Tab-separated table of C-alpha atoms in Angstrom:
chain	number	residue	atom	x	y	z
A	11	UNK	CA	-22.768	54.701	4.780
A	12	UNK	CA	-26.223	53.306	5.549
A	13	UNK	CA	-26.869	52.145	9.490
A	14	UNK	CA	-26.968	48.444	8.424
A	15	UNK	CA	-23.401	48.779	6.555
A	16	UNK	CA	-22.012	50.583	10.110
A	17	UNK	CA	-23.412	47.965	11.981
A	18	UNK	CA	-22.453	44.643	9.941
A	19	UNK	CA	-18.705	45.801	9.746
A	20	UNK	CA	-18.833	46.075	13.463
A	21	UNK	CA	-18.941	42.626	14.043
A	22	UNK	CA	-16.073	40.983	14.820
A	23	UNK	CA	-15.369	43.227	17.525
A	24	UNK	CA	-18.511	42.355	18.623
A	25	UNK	CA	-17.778	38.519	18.253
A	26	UNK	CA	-14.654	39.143	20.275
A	27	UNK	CA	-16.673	40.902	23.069
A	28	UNK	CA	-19.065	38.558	23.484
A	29	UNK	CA	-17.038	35.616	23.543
A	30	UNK	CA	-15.089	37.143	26.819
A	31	UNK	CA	-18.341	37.990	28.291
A	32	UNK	CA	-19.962	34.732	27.967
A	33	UNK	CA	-18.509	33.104	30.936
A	34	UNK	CA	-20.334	35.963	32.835
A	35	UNK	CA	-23.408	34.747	31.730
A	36	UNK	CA	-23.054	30.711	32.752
A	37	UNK	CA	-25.663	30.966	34.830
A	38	UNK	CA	-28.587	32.358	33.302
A	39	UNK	CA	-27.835	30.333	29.785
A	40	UNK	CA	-28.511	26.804	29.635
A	41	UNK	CA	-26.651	24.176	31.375
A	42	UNK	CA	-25.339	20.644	30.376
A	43	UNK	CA	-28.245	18.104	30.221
A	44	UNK	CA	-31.215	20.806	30.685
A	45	UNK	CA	-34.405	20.221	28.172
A	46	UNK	CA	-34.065	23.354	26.428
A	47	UNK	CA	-36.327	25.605	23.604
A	48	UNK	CA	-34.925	28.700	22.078
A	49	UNK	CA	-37.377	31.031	20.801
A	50	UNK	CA	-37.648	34.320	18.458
A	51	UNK	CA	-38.932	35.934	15.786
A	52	UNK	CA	-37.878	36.475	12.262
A	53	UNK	CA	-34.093	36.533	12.159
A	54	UNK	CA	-33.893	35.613	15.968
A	55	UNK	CA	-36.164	32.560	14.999
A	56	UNK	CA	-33.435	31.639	12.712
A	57	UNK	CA	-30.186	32.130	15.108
A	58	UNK	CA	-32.687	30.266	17.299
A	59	UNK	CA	-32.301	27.187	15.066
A	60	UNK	CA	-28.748	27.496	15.063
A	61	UNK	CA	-28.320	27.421	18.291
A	62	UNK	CA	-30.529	24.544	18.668
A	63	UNK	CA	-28.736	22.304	16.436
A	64	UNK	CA	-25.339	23.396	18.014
A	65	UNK	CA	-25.706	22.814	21.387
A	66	UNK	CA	-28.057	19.011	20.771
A	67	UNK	CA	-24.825	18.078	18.254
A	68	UNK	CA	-22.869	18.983	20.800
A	69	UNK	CA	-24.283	16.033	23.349
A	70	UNK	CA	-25.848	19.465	25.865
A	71	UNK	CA	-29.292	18.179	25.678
A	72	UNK	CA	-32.239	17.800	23.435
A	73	UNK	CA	-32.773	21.364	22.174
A	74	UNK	CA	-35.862	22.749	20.044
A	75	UNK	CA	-36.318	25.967	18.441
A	76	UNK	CA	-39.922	27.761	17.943
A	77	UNK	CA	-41.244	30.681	16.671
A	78	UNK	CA	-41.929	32.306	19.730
A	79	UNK	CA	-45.576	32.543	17.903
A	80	UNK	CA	-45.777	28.745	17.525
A	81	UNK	CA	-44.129	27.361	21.045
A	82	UNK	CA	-45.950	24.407	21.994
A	83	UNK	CA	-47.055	24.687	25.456
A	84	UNK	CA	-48.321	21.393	25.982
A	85	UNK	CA	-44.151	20.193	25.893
A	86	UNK	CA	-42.249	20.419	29.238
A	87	UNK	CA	-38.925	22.261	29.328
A	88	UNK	CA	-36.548	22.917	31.755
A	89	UNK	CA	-35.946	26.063	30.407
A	90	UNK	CA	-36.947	28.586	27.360
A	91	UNK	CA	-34.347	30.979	25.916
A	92	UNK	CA	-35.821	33.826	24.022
A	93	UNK	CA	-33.779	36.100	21.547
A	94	UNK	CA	-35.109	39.389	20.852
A	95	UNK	CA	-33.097	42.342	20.072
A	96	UNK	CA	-35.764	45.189	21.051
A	97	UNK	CA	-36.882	43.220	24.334
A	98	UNK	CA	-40.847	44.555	22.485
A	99	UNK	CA	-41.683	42.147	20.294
A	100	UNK	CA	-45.748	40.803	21.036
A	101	UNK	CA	-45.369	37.187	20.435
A	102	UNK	CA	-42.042	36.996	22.690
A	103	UNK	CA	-43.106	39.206	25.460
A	104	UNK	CA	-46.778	37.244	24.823
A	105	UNK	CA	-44.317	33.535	25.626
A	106	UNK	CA	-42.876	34.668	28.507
A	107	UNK	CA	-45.689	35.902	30.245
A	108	UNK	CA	-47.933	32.428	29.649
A	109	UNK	CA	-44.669	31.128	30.548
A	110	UNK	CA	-43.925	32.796	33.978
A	111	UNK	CA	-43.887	31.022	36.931
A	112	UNK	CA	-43.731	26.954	35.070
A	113	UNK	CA	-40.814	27.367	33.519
A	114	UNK	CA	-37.233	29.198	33.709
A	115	UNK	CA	-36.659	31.872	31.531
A	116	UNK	CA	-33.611	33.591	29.530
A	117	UNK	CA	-34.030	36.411	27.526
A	118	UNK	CA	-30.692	37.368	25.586
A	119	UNK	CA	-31.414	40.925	24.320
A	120	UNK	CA	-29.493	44.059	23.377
A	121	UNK	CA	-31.888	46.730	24.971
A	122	UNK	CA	-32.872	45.634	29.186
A	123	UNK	CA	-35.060	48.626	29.461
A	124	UNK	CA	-38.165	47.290	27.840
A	125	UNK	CA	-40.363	44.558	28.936
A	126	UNK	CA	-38.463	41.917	29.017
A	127	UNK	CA	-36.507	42.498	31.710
A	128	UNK	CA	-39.545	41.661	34.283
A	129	UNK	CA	-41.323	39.130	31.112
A	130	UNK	CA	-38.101	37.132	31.532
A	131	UNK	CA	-36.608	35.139	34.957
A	132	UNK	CA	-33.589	36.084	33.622
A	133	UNK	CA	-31.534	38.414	31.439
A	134	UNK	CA	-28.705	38.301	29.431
A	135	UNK	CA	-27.281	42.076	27.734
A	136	UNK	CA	-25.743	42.375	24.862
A	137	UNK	CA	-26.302	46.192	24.696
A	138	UNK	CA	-22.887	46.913	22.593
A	139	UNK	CA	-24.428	44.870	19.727
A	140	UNK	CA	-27.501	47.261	19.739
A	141	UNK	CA	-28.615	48.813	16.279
A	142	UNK	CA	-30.518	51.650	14.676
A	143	UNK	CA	-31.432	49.819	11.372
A	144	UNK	CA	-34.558	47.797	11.134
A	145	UNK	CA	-32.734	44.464	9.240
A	146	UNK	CA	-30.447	42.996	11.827
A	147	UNK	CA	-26.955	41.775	11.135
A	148	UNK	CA	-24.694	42.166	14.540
A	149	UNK	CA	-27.150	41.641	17.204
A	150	UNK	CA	-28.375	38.222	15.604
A	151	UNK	CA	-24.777	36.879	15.302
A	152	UNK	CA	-23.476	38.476	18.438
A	153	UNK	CA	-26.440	36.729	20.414
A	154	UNK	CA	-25.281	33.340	18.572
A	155	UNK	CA	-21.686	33.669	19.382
A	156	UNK	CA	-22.178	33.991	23.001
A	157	UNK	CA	-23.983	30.610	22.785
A	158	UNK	CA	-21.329	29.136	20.754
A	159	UNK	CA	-19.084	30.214	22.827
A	160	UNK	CA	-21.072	29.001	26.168
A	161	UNK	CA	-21.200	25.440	24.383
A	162	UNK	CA	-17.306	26.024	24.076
A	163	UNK	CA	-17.800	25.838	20.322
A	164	UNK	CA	-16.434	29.641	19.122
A	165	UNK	CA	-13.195	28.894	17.454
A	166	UNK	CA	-10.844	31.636	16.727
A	167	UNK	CA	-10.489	32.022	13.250
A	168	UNK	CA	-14.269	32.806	13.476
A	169	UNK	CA	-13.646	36.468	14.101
A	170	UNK	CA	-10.615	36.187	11.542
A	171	UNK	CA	-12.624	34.771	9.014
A	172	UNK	CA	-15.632	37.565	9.887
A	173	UNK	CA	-12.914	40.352	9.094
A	174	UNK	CA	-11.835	37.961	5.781
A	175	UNK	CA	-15.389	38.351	4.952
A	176	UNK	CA	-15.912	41.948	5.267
A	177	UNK	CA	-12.471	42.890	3.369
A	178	UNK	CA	-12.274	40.532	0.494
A	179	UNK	CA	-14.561	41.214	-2.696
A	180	UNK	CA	-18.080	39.396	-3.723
A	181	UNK	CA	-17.828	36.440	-6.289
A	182	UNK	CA	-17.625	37.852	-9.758
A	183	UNK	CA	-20.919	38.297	-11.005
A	184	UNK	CA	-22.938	37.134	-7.568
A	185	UNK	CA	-24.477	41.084	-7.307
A	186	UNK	CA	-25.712	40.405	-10.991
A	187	UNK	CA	-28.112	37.102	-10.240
A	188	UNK	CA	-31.266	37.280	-10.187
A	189	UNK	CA	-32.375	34.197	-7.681
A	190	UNK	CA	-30.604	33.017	-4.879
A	191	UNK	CA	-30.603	29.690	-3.034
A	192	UNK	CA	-29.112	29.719	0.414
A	193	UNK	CA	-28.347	25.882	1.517
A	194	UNK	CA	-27.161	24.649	5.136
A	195	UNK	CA	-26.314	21.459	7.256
A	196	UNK	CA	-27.069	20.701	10.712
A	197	UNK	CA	-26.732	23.893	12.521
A	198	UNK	CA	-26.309	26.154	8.998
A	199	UNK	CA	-29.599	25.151	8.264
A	200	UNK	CA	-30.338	28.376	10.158
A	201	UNK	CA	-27.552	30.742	8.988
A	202	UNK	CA	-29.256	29.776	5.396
A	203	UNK	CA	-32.510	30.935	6.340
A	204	UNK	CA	-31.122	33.950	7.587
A	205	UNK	CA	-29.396	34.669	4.704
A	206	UNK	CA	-32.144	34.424	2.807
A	207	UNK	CA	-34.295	36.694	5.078
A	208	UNK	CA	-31.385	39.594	4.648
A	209	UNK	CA	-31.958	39.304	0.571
A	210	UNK	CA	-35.639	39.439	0.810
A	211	UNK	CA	-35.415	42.154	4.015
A	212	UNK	CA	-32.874	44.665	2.380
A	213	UNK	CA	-33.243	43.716	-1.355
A	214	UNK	CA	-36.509	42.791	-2.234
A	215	UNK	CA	-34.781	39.259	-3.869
A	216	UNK	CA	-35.876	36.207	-4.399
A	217	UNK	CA	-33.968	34.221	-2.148
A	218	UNK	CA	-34.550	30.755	-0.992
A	219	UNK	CA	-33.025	28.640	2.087
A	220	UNK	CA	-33.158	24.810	2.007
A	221	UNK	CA	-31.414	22.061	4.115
A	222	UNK	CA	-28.474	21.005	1.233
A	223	UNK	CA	-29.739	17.456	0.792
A	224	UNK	CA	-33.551	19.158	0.000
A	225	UNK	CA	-31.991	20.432	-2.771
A	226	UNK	CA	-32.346	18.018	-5.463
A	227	UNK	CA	-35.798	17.284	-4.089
A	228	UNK	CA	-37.528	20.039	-6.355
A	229	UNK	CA	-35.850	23.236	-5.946
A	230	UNK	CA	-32.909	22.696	-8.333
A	231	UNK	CA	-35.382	22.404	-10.854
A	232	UNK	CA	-35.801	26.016	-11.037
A	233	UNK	CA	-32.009	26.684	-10.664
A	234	UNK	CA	-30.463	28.743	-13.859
A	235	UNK	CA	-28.109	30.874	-15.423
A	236	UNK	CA	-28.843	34.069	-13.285
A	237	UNK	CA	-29.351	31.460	-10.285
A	238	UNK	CA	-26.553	31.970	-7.181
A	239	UNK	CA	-26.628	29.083	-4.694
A	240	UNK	CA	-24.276	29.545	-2.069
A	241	UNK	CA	-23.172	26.466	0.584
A	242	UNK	CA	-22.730	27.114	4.454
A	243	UNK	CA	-20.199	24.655	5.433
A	244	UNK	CA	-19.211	21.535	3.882
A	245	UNK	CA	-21.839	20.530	0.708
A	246	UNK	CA	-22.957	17.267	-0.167
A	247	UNK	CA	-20.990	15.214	-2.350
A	248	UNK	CA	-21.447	15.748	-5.947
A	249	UNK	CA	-24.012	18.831	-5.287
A	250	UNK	CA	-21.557	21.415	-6.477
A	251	UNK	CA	-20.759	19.770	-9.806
A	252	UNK	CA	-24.888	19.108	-9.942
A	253	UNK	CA	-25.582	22.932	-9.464
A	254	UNK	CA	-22.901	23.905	-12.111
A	255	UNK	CA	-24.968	21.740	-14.717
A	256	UNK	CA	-27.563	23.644	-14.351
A	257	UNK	CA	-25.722	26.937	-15.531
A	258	UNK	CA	-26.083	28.082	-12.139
A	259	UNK	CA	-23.178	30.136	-9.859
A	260	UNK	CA	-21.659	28.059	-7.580
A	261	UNK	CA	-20.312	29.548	-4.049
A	262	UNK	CA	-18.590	27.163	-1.642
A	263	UNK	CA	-18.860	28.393	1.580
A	264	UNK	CA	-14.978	28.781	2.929
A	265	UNK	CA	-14.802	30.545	5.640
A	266	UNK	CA	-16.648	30.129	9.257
A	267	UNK	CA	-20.037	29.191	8.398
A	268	UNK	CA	-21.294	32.618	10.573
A	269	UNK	CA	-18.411	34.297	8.592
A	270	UNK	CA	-19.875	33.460	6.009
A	271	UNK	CA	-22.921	35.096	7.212
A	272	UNK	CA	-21.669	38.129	7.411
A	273	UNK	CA	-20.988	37.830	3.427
A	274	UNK	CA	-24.300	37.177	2.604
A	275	UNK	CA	-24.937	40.306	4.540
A	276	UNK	CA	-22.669	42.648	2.640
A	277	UNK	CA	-24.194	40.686	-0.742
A	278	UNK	CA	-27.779	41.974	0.796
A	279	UNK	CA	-26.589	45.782	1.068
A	280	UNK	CA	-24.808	45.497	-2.633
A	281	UNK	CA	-28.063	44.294	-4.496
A	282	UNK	CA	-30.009	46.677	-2.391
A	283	UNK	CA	-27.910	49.462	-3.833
A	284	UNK	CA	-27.732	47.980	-7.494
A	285	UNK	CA	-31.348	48.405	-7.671
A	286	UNK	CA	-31.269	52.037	-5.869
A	287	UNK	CA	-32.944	50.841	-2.478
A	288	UNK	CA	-31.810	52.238	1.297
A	289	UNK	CA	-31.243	48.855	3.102
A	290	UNK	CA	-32.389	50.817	6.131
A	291	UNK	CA	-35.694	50.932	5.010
A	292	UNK	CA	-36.759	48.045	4.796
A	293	UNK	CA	-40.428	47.901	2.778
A	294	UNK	CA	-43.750	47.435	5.184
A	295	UNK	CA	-41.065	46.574	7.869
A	296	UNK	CA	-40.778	47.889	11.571
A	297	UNK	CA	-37.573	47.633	13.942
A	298	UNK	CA	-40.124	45.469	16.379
A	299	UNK	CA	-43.244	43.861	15.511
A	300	UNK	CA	-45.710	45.458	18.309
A	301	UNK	CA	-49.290	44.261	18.025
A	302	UNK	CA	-52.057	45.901	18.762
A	303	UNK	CA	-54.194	44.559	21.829
């Protein structure tokens, strides 16, 4: 078993710990009507987006997400939330720093002792969601189920649906495609982005991640036989039977929409092993981006 496929199968005992713990953390993660940005990079920039459109949905305040590379410092915020798993990453560590001292700052990371635990005002551990592969699966949705569960929105059957996800079989013929098309609402937007970061990551696939209304705006003109698009949460009328025209596979997203996540994981690992790759090794890709000064 590869790191990534110990690690993703870990997670709803993750989920359930950080749920408990999240309470612990009131504090130091945003509170009700705060001007908030959440920050990251790569797969954190997309759990950042998530969380964004969560807790703004949710009437907490208006919430932005950035790559940490792109945060516009000329907007005022009451405070900036930063995921990052390794607590190294330049453009994060880069953010708080420019950042210290004007405005409060959260880190949420799994490893403290790095530089983020003096980059950052404040620091939230997730340590037992920690991993040794290089494409991250636990940490990101760990980190996004404390929030959910901060904003009060972590229902239950989201850790039963994770462990749905991990024991039932993929959709006949899914490891077979050849494209994939990840599509989101609201705060799936993000989970679809991420999904299609874990094809590309451990698979070397094209995969593609639009908002589910984009869809028809250009990019189902390239949809096929040998095309998989797969819905996070509740599609768009009349977009499933549209897709279906095309000759493409259809897959309605069932479950929790981050349980559904965790699917598009395990689909990542399988097409990484149909075409003989290790999932841990990601091509040209580091555990932490670390640039050079």
């Amino acid at each position: 078993m590869t790191h990534v496929e110990d690690e993703l199968i870990s997670q709803p005992e993750c989920w359930i710990r950080a749920a408990s713990e999240a309470a612990g953390y009131a504090e130091v993660l945003p509170a009700a009507g705060e001007r908030v940005a959440i920050v990251g990079c790569g797969t954190s920039y997309f759990m950042a987006q998530a969380a964004a459109a969560l807790r703004e949905d949710a009437g907490q305040g208006e919430t932005d997400a950035f790559a940490a590379s792109e945060f516009p410092y000329g907007r005022g915020y009451d405070r900036v939330v930063a995921l990052t798993r390794s607590g190294t990453t330049t453009e994060v560590l880069d953010l708080l720093g420019r950042l210290k001292g004007r405005t409060r700052t959260t880190a949420i990371t799994a490893d403290p002792d790095t530089p983020v635990k003096t980059a950052a005002d404040e620091v939230a551990v997730l340590d037992f969601a920690d991993e040794r592969s290089v494409v991250q699966t636990r940490f990101a949705t760990t980190a996004l189920t404390l929030l959910r569960a901060h904003l009060g929105l972590h229902p239950d059957t989201a850790v039963t649906d994770a462990r749905t996800a991990l024991a039932e079989p993929l959709p006949e013929g899914l490891v077979e495609c050849a494209q994939f098309a990840f599509l989101g609402r609201g705060w799936t937007v993000g989970l679809a982005n991420e999904a299609g970061l874990k094809m590309r990551e451990a698979a070397l696939a094209w995969a593609e991640a639009y908002p589910a209304m984009e869809y028809r705006h250009g990019p189902i003109s390239v949809t096929t036989s040998g095309t998989a698009t797969w819905m996070f949460g509740d599609a768009p009328d009349g977009l499933a039977e549209q897709v279906r025209g095309t000759g493409a596979l259809w897959i309605a997203g069932a479950l929790d929409p981050l349980a559904e996540l965790v699917r598009a994981q395990r689909l990542a690992v399988a097409v990484a092993a149909s075409h003989g790759l290790d999932p841990d090794s990601p091509r040209h890709l580091t555990r932490s981006v670390i640039l050079a000064r």
